[in-house]
Amino acid sequence: MVNASERDVAGAGQNASGPANAYTDAIFLKDGYFCFWHFRMPSTLKRAGVIVLFFVVLTVPVITFGTAIQTYAFDMEYLNESKTAGILRPKYWTVTEEKYIATNGATRRLVVLKDQAEQGSRIAKYVYLISSTPSGIFDLPVPVVTRVSQKDLVNYYIDQALRSSVGARVISASIKDRNGEKVYSVEWSRLSAGKIRYRVFDEFIFHGDTTYQVHAEYSENFPVLRERITRIVQSIRFIKN
Amino acid sequence: MYVFLQKTIHVRLGLLIAFACTFLAIGGSARAVSQNVNITITPDFKANGLWSLPADTKGVNAYGFNEKLENFGATGVTSYRFRSAANDKGPLTTTDEASTIIVPNTYTSDSGIKNLYITYDITTALTKPVALYEFWVAGGGYFFSPKVTITYPRGWKVLSVWPSATVTDQSISITYPTDTAYVSPVLVAFTPADIGSGNTIKTVGRYTLIGPVASVAKLEAAVSGMAFLDDVLATSLGIKAPEKIVVYAADLTSVDVGYEAEALAAKPNVVLYNKEFLDKQALWEVKSILAHEVAHLAEMDQRLFKGATYIAPWFKEGVAVFVENQARPYIFSNAKEQSLADLTNRTHMFGAKELKNRYDRPFDYLFEGGVGSPVYDAYTHSGVLLADFYTRLGVDGMVKLFSVLKGKDASQVNPLHDSDVLVSTLASFTKLPADEQMFPHKNSKNFEQDVIALVHPEYSGADTDALVQYIQQSVPKYLDGAVTSGASPTPITAPSLAPSPLPASSPRAVTSVAGACVLTRTLVLGARDSATGGEVSKLQTFLVKAGHLNADLVTGYFGNMTQAAVRAWQSASGIVSSGTPATTGFGAIGPKSRAALASQCGK
């Protein structure tokens, strides 16, 4: 399990997905996202490198693109343990990553992004990135998922979610093409403990042998969160096949 | 976790934290030797109680008095107004911790103070068919509550009272049991004279069904086919179901009971069923949930655990899941329906492989849940523990276990302590190490065979065919826009999971006893026809003929009732009359029983 924080962005010598101090983090601006690349660097150059990178990250985009970019200047792309996919993580959000065996035997990787300021019943927003086999994502036997279309698998997921939720409503459900990937997307809402209505996003991407699910929720008491949450949900990128 | 309120939530345990916070806010145990509590609720309710403390209770003088009148889903206002608190010396300052909780701040018991008076006003606005009045005192959980009287408005009907009470037209006189290890709330369910348009009350056997007309009709269909429940409770736990049961289908979304619950049980005999779930569930699922909740009513009514599971909910839920699963042969109308329910994870039962995979996760004493460890799985795992205990020691072992647990004391503040007590008590009977107590047969080389009585059968090709068909044909096409409805959609009612009704196939008709004399396999609890070449049915047919089993119970499944019948026959035949299936073969069909059976069958 790895806990990362915004300190990693500052290149403090700790890497969220590797041994501490084994690498120096360099940050590049790539396609509008801030990414980690990992390479060895002589220790004497670490501080200088970090300072230069800070300058690049924090000043150049502002100078070049103005305040619109500054809004997102604290976001970064988090690479999950398997290095197959990344998703935006807002500054001050924490990341927890774990791998476990689901009851149906499938291995599931789970990346949880939460605002570190929110605890317990005060949690108003969070994002999960789950990856597994289709059987692991949809909790169905392999002989079933191999015979059911991707679309019907997602329909089944939605149906199960509605069965086990209170006051659930589907807002929209669609299939989209995004960056060359077919994305099955559903936006719905439900009532939760504390009598709060949550807006829920689920997106499914069947990428090679792996299925990715991005699951996000935010309290409808804070509609301003919608923009940030949807940006995170839609930010998934695949690093390698 | 709602043990302290004597309620049990079927699925959601969200108020555990709320209780813990309340308990901590209220403080520890108390020092006073006795006190009187006088509650006046006006204008419609009045309640007077006498509470006293055991002489040896030590601690801080801090008590909480929590009263509320819950009118499920009501849009009207039920307001509470705290008037005063006083003891023998005069008025007390208090802290109003919540709208319905009062905490006296300066009560000092070591100066000869024995009486404490609390006065509330309640203005009721009842708009729904059922109201639940609740009053409880917290302060360490050791209050004696020998007398409580409540007056209620003319025309109202009392549906349920706990503790046992004398009920007249407008008053209730409650007598508390002398055993005080429970924190003992008063729970009274009322229905107003006018239950509101669109609602109905119907009595079906022991059940009083209340709610919207359509909901009551569905409940009636469920309870009409649940006569088996008495036998299941008797042969699995050795206890009885309440003689009267009130089932109320309600919108629980505005009720402070963790409203993601599908249903919950309230002492002594009320099942609150979340109407939304009731509406979208198949009949088997309704029966299953009712069996679960009635099991809670029975265990609460007979106080099976005393204080030992005060905040260790896994054990209570394990008992209810165990009963729910023991009822499976009588809940599903056919094998296809059952396998579909299991495959879509709508039951509290694993397959053997799933159980083994589950063992890779830690046991969750508090059901905190999470993506990798859902509460639903935790319930199921708990049911496995109880089922394993039962397969080893039978109903007699269950009765002895609860007899011991009734004598246990609980820390009531430390869930690990309570769980330790429970595990060590279980192990004192089974002689298993703690790890294997919590993870039965974990290290077995024949795991799938050893857990056969604890799990559902592995799916077959026909089962997966049925599930594929269900997903393709019955699940709504959400992604085709068939059921989306824009920014202000109407709620979606998910379809029934049950497949199209099939001809009734269970129980099987007893048409012949031919061949019933020839058994070749060892038959134990959990055996099925599918794995034994039909020998379970042969055994059951013989037991029917021998007068030890009801003809309706020839099901092809070796359940607890079959086991009970086998034991009765073994005793009557002088084969064996004590022990367990594992030790003496009592309750199992082995070589000696097979020979005796063949001998008797030929006569």
CSV table of N, CA and C in Angstrom, one decimal, chain B residues 158-283:
chain,number,residue,atom,x,y,z
B,158,VAL,N,-51.9,-0.1,19.9
B,158,VAL,CA,-50.5,-0.6,20.2
B,158,VAL,C,-50.2,-1.9,19.5
B,159,LEU,N,-49.2,-1.8,18.6
B,159,LEU,CA,-48.8,-3.0,17.8
B,159,LEU,C,-47.8,-3.9,18.5
B,160,SER,N,-47.0,-3.3,19.3
B,160,SER,CA,-45.9,-4.0,19.8
B,160,SER,C,-45.3,-3.3,21.0
B,161,VAL,N,-44.9,-4.0,22.0
B,161,VAL,CA,-44.3,-3.4,23.2
B,161,VAL,C,-43.1,-4.2,23.7
B,162,TRP,N,-42.0,-3.5,24.0
B,162,TRP,CA,-41.0,-4.2,24.7
B,162,TRP,C,-40.5,-3.3,25.9
B,163,PRO,N,-40.2,-3.8,27.0
B,163,PRO,CA,-40.4,-5.2,27.5
B,163,PRO,C,-41.9,-5.6,27.7
B,164,SER,N,-42.1,-6.8,28.2
B,164,SER,CA,-43.5,-7.2,28.3
B,164,SER,C,-44.3,-6.3,29.1
B,165,ALA,N,-45.6,-6.1,28.7
B,165,ALA,CA,-46.4,-5.0,29.3
B,165,ALA,C,-47.8,-5.4,29.4
B,166,THR,N,-48.5,-4.7,30.2
B,166,THR,CA,-50.0,-4.8,30.2
B,166,THR,C,-50.5,-3.6,29.5
B,167,VAL,N,-51.3,-3.8,28.5
B,167,VAL,CA,-51.8,-2.8,27.6
B,167,VAL,C,-53.3,-2.6,27.8
B,168,THR,N,-53.7,-1.4,28.0
B,168,THR,CA,-55.1,-1.1,28.1
B,168,THR,C,-55.3,0.0,27.0
B,169,ASP,N,-56.6,0.5,27.0
B,169,ASP,CA,-56.9,1.4,25.9
B,169,ASP,C,-56.0,2.6,25.8
B,170,GLN,N,-55.5,3.2,26.8
B,170,GLN,CA,-54.7,4.3,26.7
B,170,GLN,C,-53.4,4.3,27.6
B,171,SER,N,-53.1,3.1,28.1
B,171,SER,CA,-51.9,3.1,28.9
B,171,SER,C,-51.2,1.8,28.8
B,172,ILE,N,-49.9,1.8,29.0
B,172,ILE,CA,-49.1,0.7,29.0
B,172,ILE,C,-48.3,0.6,30.2
B,173,SER,N,-48.3,-0.5,30.9
B,173,SER,CA,-47.5,-0.7,32.1
B,173,SER,C,-46.5,-1.8,31.8
B,174,ILE,N,-45.2,-1.4,31.8
B,174,ILE,CA,-44.1,-2.2,31.4
B,174,ILE,C,-43.4,-2.8,32.6
B,175,THR,N,-43.1,-4.1,32.6
B,175,THR,CA,-42.3,-4.7,33.6
B,175,THR,C,-41.0,-5.1,33.0
B,176,TYR,N,-39.9,-4.6,33.5
B,176,TYR,CA,-38.6,-5.0,33.0
B,176,TYR,C,-38.1,-6.3,33.6
B,177,PRO,N,-37.4,-7.0,32.8
B,177,PRO,CA,-36.7,-8.2,33.4
B,177,PRO,C,-35.7,-7.8,34.4
B,178,THR,N,-35.4,-8.7,35.3
B,178,THR,CA,-34.4,-8.3,36.4
B,178,THR,C,-33.0,-8.4,35.8
B,179,ASP,N,-32.8,-9.1,34.7
B,179,ASP,CA,-31.5,-9.3,34.1
B,179,ASP,C,-31.2,-7.9,33.4
B,180,THR,N,-30.1,-7.3,33.8
B,180,THR,CA,-29.9,-5.9,33.3
B,180,THR,C,-28.6,-5.8,32.5
B,181,ALA,N,-28.1,-6.9,32.1
B,181,ALA,CA,-26.8,-6.7,31.3
B,181,ALA,C,-27.1,-6.0,30.0
B,182,TYR,N,-28.3,-6.0,29.5
B,182,TYR,CA,-28.7,-5.2,28.3
B,182,TYR,C,-28.9,-3.8,28.8
B,183,VAL,N,-28.6,-2.9,27.9
B,183,VAL,CA,-29.2,-1.5,28.1
B,183,VAL,C,-30.6,-1.7,27.5
B,184,SER,N,-31.5,-1.4,28.3
B,184,SER,CA,-32.9,-1.8,27.9
B,184,SER,C,-33.8,-0.6,27.6
B,185,PRO,N,-34.0,-0.4,26.3
B,185,PRO,CA,-34.9,0.7,25.9
B,185,PRO,C,-36.3,0.2,26.0
B,186,VAL,N,-37.2,1.2,26.1
B,186,VAL,CA,-38.6,0.9,25.9
B,186,VAL,C,-38.9,1.1,24.4
B,187,LEU,N,-39.5,0.1,23.8
B,187,LEU,CA,-39.8,0.3,22.4
B,187,LEU,C,-41.3,0.0,22.3
B,188,VAL,N,-42.1,0.9,21.8
B,188,VAL,CA,-43.5,0.7,21.6
B,188,VAL,C,-43.9,1.1,20.1
B,189,ALA,N,-44.5,0.3,19.4
B,189,ALA,CA,-45.0,0.6,18.1
B,189,ALA,C,-46.5,0.9,18.2
B,190,PHE,N,-46.9,2.0,17.7
B,190,PHE,CA,-48.2,2.5,17.6
B,190,PHE,C,-48.7,2.6,16.2
B,191,THR,N,-50.0,2.5,16.0
B,191,THR,CA,-50.6,3.0,14.8
B,191,THR,C,-51.7,3.9,15.1
B,192,PRO,N,-51.7,5.1,14.5
B,192,PRO,CA,-52.8,6.0,14.8
B,192,PRO,C,-54.1,5.5,14.4
B,193,ALA,N,-55.2,6.1,14.9
B,193,ALA,CA,-56.5,5.7,14.5
B,193,ALA,C,-56.7,5.8,13.0
B,194,ASP,N,-56.2,6.8,12.4
B,194,ASP,CA,-56.3,6.9,10.9
B,194,ASP,C,-54.9,6.6,10.3
B,195,ILE,N,-54.8,5.5,9.6
B,195,ILE,CA,-53.5,5.1,9.1
B,195,ILE,C,-53.2,5.8,7.8
B,196,GLY,N,-54.1,6.6,7.3
B,196,GLY,CA,-53.8,7.4,6.1
B,196,GLY,C,-54.3,6.7,4.8
B,197,SER,N,-54.6,7.4,3.8
B,197,SER,CA,-55.1,6.9,2.6
B,197,SER,C,-54.0,6.1,1.9
B,198,GLY,N,-54.4,5.1,1.2
B,198,GLY,CA,-53.4,4.3,0.4
B,198,GLY,C,-52.7,3.2,1.3
B,199,ASN,N,-52.9,3.2,2.6
B,199,ASN,CA,-52.3,2.2,3.5
B,199,ASN,C,-53.4,1.2,3.9
B,200,THR,N,-52.9,0.1,4.3
B,200,THR,CA,-53.8,-0.9,4.8
B,200,THR,C,-53.1,-1.8,5.9
B,201,ILE,N,-53.9,-2.4,6.7
B,201,ILE,CA,-53.4,-3.3,7.7
B,201,ILE,C,-54.1,-4.7,7.4
B,202,LYS,N,-53.3,-5.7,7.4
B,202,LYS,CA,-53.9,-7.0,7.1
B,202,LYS,C,-53.2,-8.1,8.0
B,203,THR,N,-54.0,-9.0,8.5
B,203,THR,CA,-53.5,-10.0,9.4
B,203,THR,C,-53.4,-11.3,8.6
B,204,VAL,N,-52.3,-11.9,8.5
B,204,VAL,CA,-52.1,-13.2,7.8
B,204,VAL,C,-51.4,-14.1,8.8
B,205,GLY,N,-52.1,-15.0,9.4
B,205,GLY,CA,-51.5,-15.9,10.4
B,205,GLY,C,-51.0,-15.1,11.5
B,206,ARG,N,-49.8,-15.3,11.8
B,206,ARG,CA,-49.1,-14.6,13.0
B,206,ARG,C,-48.7,-13.2,12.6
B,207,TYR,N,-48.7,-12.9,11.3
B,207,TYR,CA,-48.2,-11.6,10.8
B,207,TYR,C,-49.3,-10.5,10.7
B,208,THR,N,-48.9,-9.4,11.2
B,208,THR,CA,-49.7,-8.2,10.9
B,208,THR,C,-48.9,-7.3,10.0
B,209,LEU,N,-49.5,-7.1,8.8
B,209,LEU,CA,-48.8,-6.5,7.7
B,209,LEU,C,-49.4,-5.1,7.5
B,210,ILE,N,-48.5,-4.1,7.5
B,210,ILE,CA,-48.9,-2.7,7.4
B,210,ILE,C,-48.1,-2.0,6.3
B,211,GLY,N,-48.8,-1.1,5.6
B,211,GLY,CA,-48.1,-0.3,4.6
B,211,GLY,C,-49.0,0.0,3.4
B,212,PRO,N,-48.4,0.5,2.4
B,212,PRO,CA,-49.2,0.7,1.1
B,212,PRO,C,-49.8,-0.6,0.6
B,213,VAL,N,-50.9,-0.5,0.0
B,213,VAL,CA,-51.6,-1.7,-0.4
B,213,VAL,C,-50.8,-2.7,-1.2
B,214,ALA,N,-50.0,-2.2,-2.2
B,214,ALA,CA,-49.2,-3.1,-3.0
B,214,ALA,C,-48.1,-3.7,-2.2
B,215,SER,N,-47.5,-3.0,-1.3
B,215,SER,CA,-46.5,-3.6,-0.5
B,215,SER,C,-47.0,-4.7,0.4
B,216,VAL,N,-48.2,-4.4,1.0
B,216,VAL,CA,-48.8,-5.4,1.9
B,216,VAL,C,-49.1,-6.7,1.1
B,217,ALA,N,-49.6,-6.5,-0.2
B,217,ALA,CA,-49.9,-7.7,-1.0
B,217,ALA,C,-48.6,-8.5,-1.3
B,218,LYS,N,-47.5,-7.8,-1.5
B,218,LYS,CA,-46.3,-8.6,-1.7
B,218,LYS,C,-45.8,-9.3,-0.4
B,219,LEU,N,-45.9,-8.6,0.7
B,219,LEU,CA,-45.6,-9.2,2.0
B,219,LEU,C,-46.5,-10.4,2.3
B,220,GLU,N,-47.8,-10.3,1.9
B,220,GLU,CA,-48.7,-11.4,2.2
B,220,GLU,C,-48.3,-12.6,1.3
B,221,ALA,N,-47.9,-12.4,0.1
B,221,ALA,CA,-47.5,-13.5,-0.7
B,221,ALA,C,-46.2,-14.2,-0.1
B,222,ALA,N,-45.4,-13.4,0.5
B,222,ALA,CA,-44.2,-13.9,1.1
B,222,ALA,C,-44.5,-14.7,2.3
B,223,VAL,N,-45.2,-14.1,3.3
B,223,VAL,CA,-45.4,-14.8,4.6
B,223,VAL,C,-46.3,-15.9,4.5
B,224,SER,N,-47.2,-15.9,3.5
B,224,SER,CA,-48.1,-17.1,3.3
B,224,SER,C,-47.3,-18.4,3.0
B,225,GLY,N,-46.1,-18.3,2.5
B,225,GLY,CA,-45.3,-19.4,2.2
B,225,GLY,C,-44.1,-19.6,3.2
B,226,MET,N,-44.3,-19.2,4.4
B,226,MET,CA,-43.2,-19.2,5.4
B,226,MET,C,-43.5,-20.0,6.6
B,227,ALA,N,-44.4,-21.0,6.5
B,227,ALA,CA,-44.7,-21.8,7.7
B,227,ALA,C,-43.5,-22.6,8.1
B,228,PHE,N,-42.5,-22.8,7.3
B,228,PHE,CA,-41.3,-23.5,7.6
B,228,PHE,C,-40.5,-22.9,8.7
B,229,LEU,N,-40.7,-21.6,8.9
B,229,LEU,CA,-39.7,-20.9,9.7
B,229,LEU,C,-39.7,-21.4,11.2
B,230,ASP,N,-40.8,-21.8,11.7
B,230,ASP,CA,-40.8,-22.4,13.1
B,230,ASP,C,-39.8,-23.6,13.1
B,231,ASP,N,-40.0,-24.5,12.2
B,231,ASP,CA,-39.1,-25.7,12.2
B,231,ASP,C,-37.7,-25.3,12.0
B,232,VAL,N,-37.4,-24.4,11.1
B,232,VAL,CA,-36.0,-24.0,10.9
B,232,VAL,C,-35.4,-23.4,12.1
B,233,LEU,N,-36.1,-22.5,12.8
B,233,LEU,CA,-35.6,-22.0,14.1
B,233,LEU,C,-35.4,-23.0,15.1
B,234,ALA,N,-36.4,-24.0,15.2
B,234,ALA,CA,-36.3,-25.0,16.2
B,234,ALA,C,-35.1,-25.9,16.0
B,235,THR,N,-34.9,-26.3,14.8
B,235,THR,CA,-33.9,-27.3,14.5
B,235,THR,C,-32.5,-26.7,14.2
B,236,SER,N,-32.4,-25.4,14.1
B,236,SER,CA,-31.1,-24.8,13.9
B,236,SER,C,-30.6,-24.1,15.1
B,237,LEU,N,-31.5,-23.4,15.8
B,237,LEU,CA,-31.0,-22.7,17.0
B,237,LEU,C,-31.7,-23.2,18.3
B,238,GLY,N,-32.7,-24.0,18.1
B,238,GLY,CA,-33.4,-24.5,19.3
B,238,GLY,C,-34.3,-23.5,20.0
B,239,ILE,N,-34.8,-22.5,19.2
B,239,ILE,CA,-35.6,-21.4,19.7
B,239,ILE,C,-36.9,-21.3,18.9
B,240,LYS,N,-37.8,-20.5,19.4
B,240,LYS,CA,-39.1,-20.3,18.7
B,240,LYS,C,-39.2,-18.9,18.1
B,241,ALA,N,-39.9,-18.7,17.1
B,241,ALA,CA,-40.2,-17.4,16.5
B,241,ALA,C,-41.3,-16.7,17.4
B,242,PRO,N,-41.3,-15.4,17.4
B,242,PRO,CA,-42.4,-14.7,18.2
B,242,PRO,C,-43.8,-15.2,17.7
B,243,GLU,N,-44.7,-15.2,18.6
B,243,GLU,CA,-46.1,-15.6,18.3
B,243,GLU,C,-46.7,-14.6,17.4
B,244,LYS,N,-46.4,-13.4,17.6
B,244,LYS,CA,-47.0,-12.3,16.7
B,244,LYS,C,-45.9,-11.5,16.1
B,245,ILE,N,-46.0,-11.2,14.9
B,245,ILE,CA,-44.9,-10.4,14.2
B,245,ILE,C,-45.6,-9.3,13.4
B,246,VAL,N,-45.1,-8.1,13.6
B,246,VAL,CA,-45.6,-6.9,12.8
B,246,VAL,C,-44.6,-6.6,11.7
B,247,VAL,N,-45.0,-6.6,10.5
B,247,VAL,CA,-44.1,-6.2,9.4
B,247,VAL,C,-44.6,-4.9,8.8
B,248,TYR,N,-43.8,-3.9,8.8
B,248,TYR,CA,-44.2,-2.6,8.4
B,248,TYR,C,-43.4,-2.2,7.2
B,249,ALA,N,-44.0,-2.0,6.0
B,249,ALA,CA,-43.3,-1.5,4.9
B,249,ALA,C,-43.3,0.0,4.9
B,250,ALA,N,-42.1,0.6,5.0
B,250,ALA,CA,-42.0,2.0,5.2
B,250,ALA,C,-40.9,2.6,4.3
B,251,ASP,N,-41.1,3.9,4.1
B,251,ASP,CA,-40.1,4.7,3.5
B,251,ASP,C,-39.1,5.0,4.7
B,252,LEU,N,-38.0,4.4,4.7
B,252,LEU,CA,-37.1,4.6,5.8
B,252,LEU,C,-36.1,5.7,5.6
B,253,THR,N,-36.2,6.5,4.5
B,253,THR,CA,-35.2,7.4,4.1
B,253,THR,C,-35.1,8.6,5.1
B,254,SER,N,-36.1,8.8,5.9
B,254,SER,CA,-36.0,9.9,6.8
B,254,SER,C,-35.9,9.4,8.3
B,255,VAL,N,-35.6,8.2,8.4
B,255,VAL,CA,-35.5,7.6,9.7
B,255,VAL,C,-34.1,7.4,10.1
B,256,ASP,N,-33.8,7.7,11.4
B,256,ASP,CA,-32.4,7.7,11.8
B,256,ASP,C,-32.0,6.3,12.2
B,257,VAL,N,-32.1,5.4,11.3
B,257,VAL,CA,-31.7,4.0,11.6
B,257,VAL,C,-30.7,3.5,10.5
B,258,GLY,N,-30.0,4.3,9.8
B,258,GLY,CA,-29.2,3.8,8.8
B,258,GLY,C,-30.0,3.4,7.6
B,259,TYR,N,-30.4,4.4,6.8
B,259,TYR,CA,-31.5,4.1,5.9
B,259,TYR,C,-31.1,3.4,4.6
B,260,GLU,N,-29.9,2.9,4.5
B,260,GLU,CA,-29.6,2.0,3.4
B,260,GLU,C,-29.9,0.6,3.8
B,261,ALA,N,-30.5,0.4,5.0
B,261,ALA,CA,-30.9,-0.9,5.4
B,261,ALA,C,-32.0,-1.4,4.5
B,262,GLU,N,-32.0,-2.7,4.2
B,262,GLU,CA,-33.1,-3.3,3.5
B,262,GLU,C,-34.3,-3.5,4.5
B,263,ALA,N,-33.9,-3.9,5.6
B,263,ALA,CA,-34.9,-4.2,6.7
B,263,ALA,C,-34.2,-4.2,8.0
B,264,LEU,N,-34.9,-4.1,9.1
B,264,LEU,CA,-34.3,-4.2,10.4
B,264,LEU,C,-35.4,-4.7,11.4
B,265,ALA,N,-34.9,-5.3,12.4
B,265,ALA,CA,-35.8,-5.8,13.4
B,265,ALA,C,-35.7,-5.0,14.7
B,266,ALA,N,-36.9,-4.7,15.3
B,266,ALA,CA,-37.0,-4.0,16.5
B,266,ALA,C,-37.7,-4.8,17.5
B,267,LYS,N,-37.2,-4.8,18.7
B,267,LYS,CA,-37.8,-5.7,19.8
B,267,LYS,C,-39.3,-5.3,20.0
B,268,PRO,N,-40.1,-6.2,20.4
B,268,PRO,CA,-39.8,-7.6,20.4
B,268,PRO,C,-40.3,-8.3,19.1
B,269,ASN,N,-41.0,-7.6,18.3
B,269,ASN,CA,-41.6,-8.4,17.2
B,269,ASN,C,-42.0,-7.5,16.0
B,270,VAL,N,-41.2,-6.5,15.7
B,270,VAL,CA,-41.5,-5.6,14.6
B,270,VAL,C,-40.3,-5.7,13.6
B,271,VAL,N,-40.7,-5.9,12.3
B,271,VAL,CA,-39.8,-5.9,11.2
B,271,VAL,C,-40.1,-4.7,10.4
B,272,LEU,N,-39.2,-3.8,10.3
B,272,LEU,CA,-39.3,-2.6,9.4
B,272,LEU,C,-38.7,-2.9,8.1
B,273,TYR,N,-39.5,-2.9,7.1
B,273,TYR,CA,-39.0,-3.2,5.8
B,273,TYR,C,-38.9,-2.0,4.9
B,274,ASN,N,-37.7,-1.7,4.4
B,274,ASN,CA,-37.6,-0.6,3.5
B,274,ASN,C,-38.4,-0.8,2.2
B,275,LYS,N,-39.4,0.0,2.1
B,275,LYS,CA,-40.4,-0.2,1.0
B,275,LYS,C,-39.7,-0.2,-0.4
B,276,GLU,N,-38.7,0.7,-0.5
B,276,GLU,CA,-38.1,0.8,-1.8
B,276,GLU,C,-37.5,-0.6,-2.2
B,277,PHE,N,-36.8,-1.2,-1.3
B,277,PHE,CA,-36.2,-2.5,-1.6
B,277,PHE,C,-37.3,-3.6,-1.8
B,278,LEU,N,-38.3,-3.5,-0.9
B,278,LEU,CA,-39.4,-4.5,-1.1
B,278,LEU,C,-40.0,-4.4,-2.5
B,279,ASP,N,-40.1,-3.2,-3.0
B,279,ASP,CA,-40.7,-3.0,-4.3
B,279,ASP,C,-39.9,-3.7,-5.4
B,280,LYS,N,-38.6,-3.7,-5.3
B,280,LYS,CA,-37.8,-4.1,-6.4
B,280,LYS,C,-37.1,-5.5,-6.1
B,281,GLN,N,-37.6,-6.2,-5.1
B,281,GLN,CA,-37.1,-7.5,-4.8
B,281,GLN,C,-38.0,-8.6,-5.3
B,282,ALA,N,-37.4,-9.8,-5.6
B,282,ALA,CA,-38.2,-11.0,-6.0
B,282,ALA,C,-38.7,-11.6,-4.7
B,283,LEU,N,-39.7,-12.4,-4.9
B,283,LEU,CA,-40.4,-13.0,-3.7
B,283,LEU,C,-39.4,-13.8,-2.8
